[in-house]
XYZ file of C-alpha atoms in Angstrom:
187
model
C -0.002 0.000 -0.001
C 1.161 3.496 -0.702
C -0.037 6.924 0.213
C 0.505 9.357 -2.634
C 1.661 12.899 -2.089
C 1.526 15.208 -5.064
C 3.694 18.299 -5.299
C 2.625 20.606 -8.112
C 6.225 21.811 -8.462
C 7.773 18.351 -8.606
C 7.280 14.660 -9.194
C 4.649 12.554 -7.489
C 6.112 10.884 -4.434
C 4.859 7.611 -2.991
C 5.349 6.777 0.684
C 4.856 3.280 1.991
C 2.381 3.123 4.842
C 3.367 1.674 8.173
C 2.067 -1.854 8.665
C -0.987 -1.971 10.907
C -0.237 -1.877 14.620
C 3.204 -0.294 14.239
C 4.335 3.307 14.577
C 7.463 5.278 13.729
C 9.374 6.888 16.548
C 12.709 8.448 17.385
C 15.007 5.975 19.171
C 15.806 6.470 22.851
C 18.880 5.257 24.713
C 16.850 2.501 26.353
C 16.094 1.129 22.840
C 19.787 0.383 22.259
C 19.684 -3.170 23.628
C 16.624 -4.117 21.553
C 18.158 -2.609 18.418
C 21.369 -4.564 19.055
C 19.308 -7.797 19.398
C 17.427 -7.122 16.154
C 20.747 -6.525 14.354
C 22.249 -9.680 15.883
C 19.224 -11.815 15.049
C 19.202 -10.620 11.425
C 22.280 -12.808 10.881
C 23.260 -10.625 7.906
C 24.281 -7.280 9.399
C 27.758 -6.551 10.662
C 27.078 -6.602 14.387
C 28.574 -3.670 16.259
C 29.142 -3.707 20.012
C 26.048 -3.252 22.183
C 27.698 -0.064 23.480
C 27.709 1.411 19.964
C 23.939 0.966 19.651
C 23.439 2.805 22.948
C 25.625 5.645 21.659
C 23.774 5.633 18.340
C 20.447 6.072 20.129
C 21.893 8.978 22.114
C 24.002 10.814 19.530
C 22.242 10.043 16.232
C 18.602 9.732 17.309
C 17.587 12.682 15.095
C 18.805 10.812 12.005
C 17.562 7.364 12.993
C 14.150 5.753 13.467
C 12.529 2.773 15.172
C 9.248 1.008 14.511
C 7.389 0.255 17.724
C 5.000 -2.625 18.268
C 1.807 -2.584 20.318
C 3.722 -2.669 23.610
C 6.126 0.085 22.532
C 9.004 -2.326 21.886
C 11.295 -1.745 18.878
C 10.574 -4.208 16.062
C 12.676 -2.558 13.369
C 15.117 0.290 12.917
C 17.158 2.405 10.555
C 20.305 4.088 11.819
C 21.769 7.015 9.952
C 23.834 10.157 10.269
C 24.501 13.353 8.343
C 27.747 13.095 6.435
C 30.151 15.673 7.942
C 31.629 16.681 4.552
C 28.153 16.814 2.953
C 25.579 17.794 5.598
C 22.780 17.640 3.006
C 23.383 13.872 2.749
C 21.853 11.253 5.042
C 24.074 8.173 5.308
C 22.038 5.095 6.164
C 24.167 2.795 8.315
C 21.906 -0.158 9.099
C 18.360 -1.297 8.402
C 16.897 -4.279 10.238
C 13.461 -5.713 10.952
C 12.576 -8.289 13.597
C 11.794 -11.707 12.109
C 8.188 -11.437 13.369
C 7.623 -8.349 11.186
C 9.370 -9.308 7.946
C 7.427 -9.396 4.696
C 5.118 -6.532 5.697
C 6.956 -3.680 3.923
C 8.333 -2.342 7.194
C 11.900 -1.709 5.990
C 10.653 0.464 3.126
C 8.188 2.318 5.383
C 10.977 2.980 7.914
C 13.265 4.306 5.172
C 10.509 6.526 3.745
C 9.521 7.895 7.139
C 13.056 8.588 8.275
C 14.152 10.231 5.050
C 11.078 12.441 4.804
C 11.504 13.551 8.447
C 15.224 14.281 8.092
C 14.578 16.135 4.824
C 11.983 18.299 6.549
C 13.997 18.896 9.725
C 17.579 18.990 8.412
C 17.154 19.880 4.730
C 18.835 16.806 3.264
C 18.826 16.424 -0.507
C 20.522 13.044 -0.879
C 20.961 9.657 0.715
C 23.950 7.332 0.695
C 24.421 3.768 1.848
C 26.820 0.938 1.130
C 25.781 -2.556 0.119
C 27.853 -5.657 -0.608
C 27.213 -7.204 -4.044
C 25.637 -10.340 -2.527
C 22.980 -8.452 -0.512
C 20.017 -8.711 -2.881
C 17.457 -7.611 -0.259
C 19.243 -4.307 0.439
C 19.792 -3.721 -3.262
C 16.024 -4.109 -3.819
C 15.154 -1.927 -0.805
C 17.271 1.041 -1.880
C 16.597 0.693 -5.609
C 12.839 0.610 -4.987
C 13.158 3.601 -2.625
C 14.821 5.599 -5.433
C 12.213 4.493 -7.984
C 9.330 5.321 -5.648
C 10.647 8.854 -5.162
C 11.855 9.524 -8.684
C 15.489 9.856 -7.577
C 18.591 8.783 -9.457
C 20.861 6.018 -8.139
C 24.589 6.026 -8.823
C 26.749 3.102 -7.736
C 30.506 2.867 -7.314
C 32.834 0.790 -5.175
C 33.627 2.771 -2.028
C 35.789 0.223 -0.198
C 37.464 -2.521 -2.201
C 37.605 -5.963 -0.590
C 41.380 -5.639 -0.129
C 40.929 -2.789 2.359
C 39.258 -5.024 4.946
C 41.501 -6.811 7.469
C 39.497 -10.044 7.417
C 39.555 -12.410 4.472
C 36.445 -12.891 2.424
C 34.871 -9.457 2.965
C 33.211 -8.340 -0.223
C 33.591 -4.789 -1.529
C 31.194 -2.161 -0.210
C 29.346 -0.493 -3.085
C 28.278 3.089 -2.427
C 24.717 3.914 -3.507
C 24.153 7.647 -4.012
C 20.457 8.433 -4.231
C 19.129 11.865 -5.101
C 18.172 14.497 -5.392
C 15.267 13.718 -3.096
C 12.034 15.328 -4.303
C 10.498 16.543 -1.031
C 13.431 18.374 0.525
C 12.765 21.530 2.441
C 15.128 23.954 4.138
C 15.867 23.293 7.799
C 13.719 25.148 10.306
């Protein structure tokens, strides 16, 4: 399901609706442990230390989002930050959805909600993320996000496999998405 928003000065933008019973919210420090568990249980994300998720919820809450279930517990998240050298660019660090919520369009709804909010509040015009070549789900998520919002996608290798200290790490491909159609100046 999508909710259409028409802008007479620009392209039509589609936003995915939140699955029933869930709501978007800004992460709080006490969400850090649940976010860490969701990342761990995904079995595909690079798992950072639990401490880093607590810091993320404190220092980057304005550029991150959680989906809350009926009891207020996090069931999905997107972590992001504004790129210091390009403050009009939101870098998406991780996206994860609890196994109980997968297949409901939650990842796309989280990405739409976060990006629209950060565009409105911070004036971003672009999004970046990195994806390994074998991550088909993330490739689909970000490609469909760009298509839904009429934004271009440029891809280039950001970090070659040889830069990583462990063997077998695939290259990280940078996805540059933009310009975003609904950007507004910061308040």
